[in-house]
CSV table of C-alpha atoms in Angstrom, one decimal:
chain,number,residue,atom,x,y,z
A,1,UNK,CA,170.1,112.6,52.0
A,2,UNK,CA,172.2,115.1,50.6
A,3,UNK,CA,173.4,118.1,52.7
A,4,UNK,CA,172.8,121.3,51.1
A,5,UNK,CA,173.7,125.0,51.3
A,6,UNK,CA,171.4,128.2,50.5
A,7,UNK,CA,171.6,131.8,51.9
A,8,UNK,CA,169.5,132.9,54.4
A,9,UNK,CA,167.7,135.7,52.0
A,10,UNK,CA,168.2,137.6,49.0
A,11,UNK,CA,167.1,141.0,47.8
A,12,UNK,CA,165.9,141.7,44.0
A,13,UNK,CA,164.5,144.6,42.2
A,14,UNK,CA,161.5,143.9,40.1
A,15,UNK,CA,162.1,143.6,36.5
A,16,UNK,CA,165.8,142.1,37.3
A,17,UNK,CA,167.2,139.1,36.7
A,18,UNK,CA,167.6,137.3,39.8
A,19,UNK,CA,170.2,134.4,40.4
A,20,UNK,CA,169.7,132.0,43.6
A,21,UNK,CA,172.6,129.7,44.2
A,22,UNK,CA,172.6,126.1,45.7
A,23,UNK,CA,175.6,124.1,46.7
A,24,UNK,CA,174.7,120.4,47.5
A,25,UNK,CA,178.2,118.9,47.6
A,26,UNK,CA,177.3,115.5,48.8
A,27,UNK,CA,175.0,115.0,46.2
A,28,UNK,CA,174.7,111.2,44.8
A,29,UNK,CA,174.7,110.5,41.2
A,30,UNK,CA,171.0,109.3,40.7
A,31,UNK,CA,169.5,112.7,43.1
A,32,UNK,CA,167.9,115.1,41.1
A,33,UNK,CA,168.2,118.7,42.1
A,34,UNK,CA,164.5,119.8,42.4
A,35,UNK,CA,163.4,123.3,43.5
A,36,UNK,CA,160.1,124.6,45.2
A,37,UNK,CA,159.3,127.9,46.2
A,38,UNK,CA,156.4,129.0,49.4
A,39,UNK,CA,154.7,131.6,48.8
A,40,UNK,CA,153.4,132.9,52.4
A,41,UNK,CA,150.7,130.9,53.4
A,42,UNK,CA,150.3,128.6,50.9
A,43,UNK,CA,151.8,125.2,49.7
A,44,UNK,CA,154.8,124.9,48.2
A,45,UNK,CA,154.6,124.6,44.5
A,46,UNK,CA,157.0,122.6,41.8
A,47,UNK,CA,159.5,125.7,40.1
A,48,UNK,CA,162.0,123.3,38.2
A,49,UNK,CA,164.5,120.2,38.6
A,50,UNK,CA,166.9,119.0,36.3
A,51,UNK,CA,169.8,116.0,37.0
A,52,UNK,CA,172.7,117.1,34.6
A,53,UNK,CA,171.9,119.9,32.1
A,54,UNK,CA,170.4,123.1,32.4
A,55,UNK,CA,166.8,123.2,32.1
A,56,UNK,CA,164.4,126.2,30.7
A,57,UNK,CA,160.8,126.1,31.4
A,58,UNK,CA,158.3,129.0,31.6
A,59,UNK,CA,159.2,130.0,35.2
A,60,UNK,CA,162.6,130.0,35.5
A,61,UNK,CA,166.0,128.2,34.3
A,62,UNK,CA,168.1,125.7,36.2
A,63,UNK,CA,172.1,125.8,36.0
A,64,UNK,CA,173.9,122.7,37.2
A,65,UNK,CA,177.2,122.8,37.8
A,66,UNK,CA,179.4,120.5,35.5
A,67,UNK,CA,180.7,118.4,39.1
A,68,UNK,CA,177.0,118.9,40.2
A,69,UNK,CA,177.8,120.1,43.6
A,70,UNK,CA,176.5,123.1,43.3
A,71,UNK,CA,173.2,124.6,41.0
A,72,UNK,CA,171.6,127.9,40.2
A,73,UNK,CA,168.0,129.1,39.9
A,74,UNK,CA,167.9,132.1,37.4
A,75,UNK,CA,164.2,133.9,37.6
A,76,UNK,CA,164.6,135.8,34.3
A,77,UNK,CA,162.9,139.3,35.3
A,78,UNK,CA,161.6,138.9,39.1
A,79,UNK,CA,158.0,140.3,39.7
A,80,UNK,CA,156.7,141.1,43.1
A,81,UNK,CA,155.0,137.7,42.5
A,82,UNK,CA,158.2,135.9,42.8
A,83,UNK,CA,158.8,137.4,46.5
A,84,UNK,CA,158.8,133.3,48.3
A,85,UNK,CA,161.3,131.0,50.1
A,86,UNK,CA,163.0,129.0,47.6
A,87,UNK,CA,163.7,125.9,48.2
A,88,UNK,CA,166.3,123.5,46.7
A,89,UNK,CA,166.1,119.5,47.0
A,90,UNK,CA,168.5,117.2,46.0
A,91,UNK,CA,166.8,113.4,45.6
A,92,UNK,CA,165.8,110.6,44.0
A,93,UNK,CA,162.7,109.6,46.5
A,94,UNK,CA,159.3,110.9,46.2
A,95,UNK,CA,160.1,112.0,50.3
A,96,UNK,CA,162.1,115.2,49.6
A,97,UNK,CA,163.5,116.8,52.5
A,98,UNK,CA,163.2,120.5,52.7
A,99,UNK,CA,165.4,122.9,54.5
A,100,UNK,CA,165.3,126.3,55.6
A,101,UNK,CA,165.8,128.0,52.3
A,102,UNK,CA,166.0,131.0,50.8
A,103,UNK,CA,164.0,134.3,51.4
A,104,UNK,CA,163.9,136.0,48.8
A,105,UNK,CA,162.1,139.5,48.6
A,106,UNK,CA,161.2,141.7,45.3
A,107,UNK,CA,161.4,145.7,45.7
A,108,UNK,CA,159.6,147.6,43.3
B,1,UNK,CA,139.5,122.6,41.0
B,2,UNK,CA,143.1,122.5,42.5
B,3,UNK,CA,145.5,119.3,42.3
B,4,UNK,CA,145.6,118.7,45.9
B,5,UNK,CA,142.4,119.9,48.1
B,6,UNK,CA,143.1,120.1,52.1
B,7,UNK,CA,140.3,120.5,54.2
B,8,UNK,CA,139.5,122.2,56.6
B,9,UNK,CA,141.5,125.5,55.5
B,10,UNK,CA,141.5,126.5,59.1
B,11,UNK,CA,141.2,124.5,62.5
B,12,UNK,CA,140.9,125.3,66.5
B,13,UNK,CA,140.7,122.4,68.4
B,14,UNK,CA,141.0,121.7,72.2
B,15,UNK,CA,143.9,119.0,73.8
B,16,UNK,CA,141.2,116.7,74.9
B,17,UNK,CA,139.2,116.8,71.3
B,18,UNK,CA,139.0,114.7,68.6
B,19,UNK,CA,139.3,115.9,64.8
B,20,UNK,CA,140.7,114.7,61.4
B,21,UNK,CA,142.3,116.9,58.4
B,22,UNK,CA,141.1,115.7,55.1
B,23,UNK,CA,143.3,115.3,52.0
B,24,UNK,CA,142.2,114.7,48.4
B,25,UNK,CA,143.9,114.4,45.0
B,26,UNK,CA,142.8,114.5,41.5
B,27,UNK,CA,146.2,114.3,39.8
B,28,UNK,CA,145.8,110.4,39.5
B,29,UNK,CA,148.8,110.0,41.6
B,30,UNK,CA,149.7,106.9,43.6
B,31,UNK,CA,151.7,108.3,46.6
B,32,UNK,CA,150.9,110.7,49.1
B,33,UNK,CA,152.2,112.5,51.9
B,34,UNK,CA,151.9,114.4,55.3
B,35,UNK,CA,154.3,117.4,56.3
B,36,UNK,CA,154.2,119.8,59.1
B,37,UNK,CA,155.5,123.2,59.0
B,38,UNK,CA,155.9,124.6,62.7
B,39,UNK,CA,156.8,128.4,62.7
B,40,UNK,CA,160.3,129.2,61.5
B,41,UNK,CA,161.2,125.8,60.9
B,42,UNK,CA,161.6,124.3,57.6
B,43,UNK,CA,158.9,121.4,56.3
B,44,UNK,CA,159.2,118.3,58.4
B,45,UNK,CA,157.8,114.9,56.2
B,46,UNK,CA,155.7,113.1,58.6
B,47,UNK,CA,154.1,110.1,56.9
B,48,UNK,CA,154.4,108.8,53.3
B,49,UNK,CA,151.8,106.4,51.6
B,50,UNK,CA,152.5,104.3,48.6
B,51,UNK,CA,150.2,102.7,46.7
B,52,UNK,CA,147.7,103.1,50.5
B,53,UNK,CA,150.5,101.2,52.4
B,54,UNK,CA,152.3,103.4,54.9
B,55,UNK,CA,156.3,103.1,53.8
B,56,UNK,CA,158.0,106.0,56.1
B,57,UNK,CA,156.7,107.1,59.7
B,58,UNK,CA,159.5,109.8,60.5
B,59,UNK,CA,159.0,109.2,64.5
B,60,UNK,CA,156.0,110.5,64.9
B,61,UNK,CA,154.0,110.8,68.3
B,62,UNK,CA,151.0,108.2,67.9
B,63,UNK,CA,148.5,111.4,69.0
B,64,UNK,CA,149.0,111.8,65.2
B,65,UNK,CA,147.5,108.8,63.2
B,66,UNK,CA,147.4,108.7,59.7
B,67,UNK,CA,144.7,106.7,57.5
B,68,UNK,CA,144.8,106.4,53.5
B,69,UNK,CA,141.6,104.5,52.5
B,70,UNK,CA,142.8,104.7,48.7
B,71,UNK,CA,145.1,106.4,46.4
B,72,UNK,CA,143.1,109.3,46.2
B,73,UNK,CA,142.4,110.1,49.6
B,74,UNK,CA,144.6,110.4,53.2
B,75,UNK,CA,143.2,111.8,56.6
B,76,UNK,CA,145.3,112.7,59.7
B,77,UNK,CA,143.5,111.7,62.8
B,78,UNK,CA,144.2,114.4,65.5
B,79,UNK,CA,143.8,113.7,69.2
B,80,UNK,CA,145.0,114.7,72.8
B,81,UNK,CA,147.3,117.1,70.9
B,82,UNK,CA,149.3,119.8,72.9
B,83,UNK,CA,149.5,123.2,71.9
B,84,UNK,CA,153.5,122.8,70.7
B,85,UNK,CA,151.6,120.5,67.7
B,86,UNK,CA,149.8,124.0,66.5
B,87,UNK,CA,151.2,124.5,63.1
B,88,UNK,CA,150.6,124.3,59.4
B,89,UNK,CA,150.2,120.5,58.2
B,90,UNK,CA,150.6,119.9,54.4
B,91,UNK,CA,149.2,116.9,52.2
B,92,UNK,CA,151.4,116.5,48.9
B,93,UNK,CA,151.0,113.5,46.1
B,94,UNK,CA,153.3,112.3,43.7
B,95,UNK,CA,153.9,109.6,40.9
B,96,UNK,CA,155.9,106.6,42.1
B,97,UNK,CA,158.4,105.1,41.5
B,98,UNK,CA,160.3,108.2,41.1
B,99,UNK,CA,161.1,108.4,37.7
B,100,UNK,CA,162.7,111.2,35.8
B,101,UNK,CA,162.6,113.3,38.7
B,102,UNK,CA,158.7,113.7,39.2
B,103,UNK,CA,157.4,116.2,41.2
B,104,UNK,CA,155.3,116.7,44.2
B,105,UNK,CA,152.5,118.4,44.5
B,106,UNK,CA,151.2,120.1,47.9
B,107,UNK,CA,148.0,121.7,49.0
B,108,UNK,CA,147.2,124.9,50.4
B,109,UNK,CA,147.4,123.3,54.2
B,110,UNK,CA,145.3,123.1,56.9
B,111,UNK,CA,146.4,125.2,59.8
B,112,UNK,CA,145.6,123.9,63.1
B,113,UNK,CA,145.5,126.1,66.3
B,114,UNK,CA,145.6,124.0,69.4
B,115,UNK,CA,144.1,125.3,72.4
């Protein structure tokens, strides 16, 4: 399983973009990079994954490094709805591995 | 009707009881899975189910059984638990084989208080 890297917590205003970096340097060629965010007490629920190029959808975008050690979730304009622990997951199994994450809180 | 339904929402149970967590999916997926969340710690994958056969146990203490009938459903048999095991436990279902990066879906979670 690849090893990866997030900070401990982040700090947005609402309304701002927001950028959450990822750097999973041991990452294999067939992993996809997957992130999930937790919202407190509840689940944690599918944001985006993408294996080489960026990818758009209506919650967020994914960056992906060109070497693919390293990825970006970008949260367009952060509402006080986004305030969760995001996760990111590189793999290629249906058993991802989570790790600690990162905290991310919205200020209005 | 949600993707993934856990039930109960909420459980207190004794060391010396007996009780089961319920999982259901109606997302027509094939594989399914157990995690437990402990307090500050991140998600820890207990059990994963493919196609109702059991393909990862990730050394888990046999107080915990698992049970998957069918596709659609998977139970966690809890007994003789210790208060340490209190925590939130997760049931999640994919697609497999893992194609094109499919997703997982999880419940809300049951959370289990052990007295």
């Amino acid at each position: 399983d690849a090893k990866t890297t997030q900070p401990n917590s982040m700090e947005s205003n609402e309304e701002e973009p927001v950028h959450l970096p990822c750097n999973h340097s041991t990452i294999s060629g067939t992993d996809y990079i997957h992130w999930y965010r937790q919202l407190p007490s509840q689940g944690p629920e599918y944001v985006i994954h993408g294996l080489t190029s960026n990818v758009n959808n209506r919650m967020a975008s994914l960056a992906i490094a060109e070497d693919r050690k390293s990825s970006t979730l970008i949260l367009h304009r952060a509402t006080l709805r986004d305030a969760a622990v995001y996760y990111c997951i590189p793999g290629s199994q249906g058993n991802l591995i989570f790790g600690k994450g990162t905290k991310l809180s919205v200020k209005p | 009707e949600t993707g993934v339904t856990q039930t109960p929402r909420h459980l207190v149970m004794g060391m010396t009881n007996k009780k089961s967590l319920k999982c259901e999916q109606h997302l027509g997926h094939n594989a399914m899975y157990w995690y437990k969340q402990s307090a500050k710690k991140p998600l820890e994958l207990m059990f994963v189910y493919n196609f109702k056969e059991q393909t990862e146990n990730n050394s888990v203490p046999s107080r915990f059984s698992p049970e998957c009938p069918n596709s659609s459903h998977l139970f966690l048999h809890l007994h003789t638990l210790q208060p340490e095991d209190s925590a939130l436990y997760l049931c999640a279902s994919s697609q497999v084989p893992f194609l094109d990066g499919n997703t997982i879906y999880f419940g809300e979670g049951s959370w289990l208080t052990v007295v």
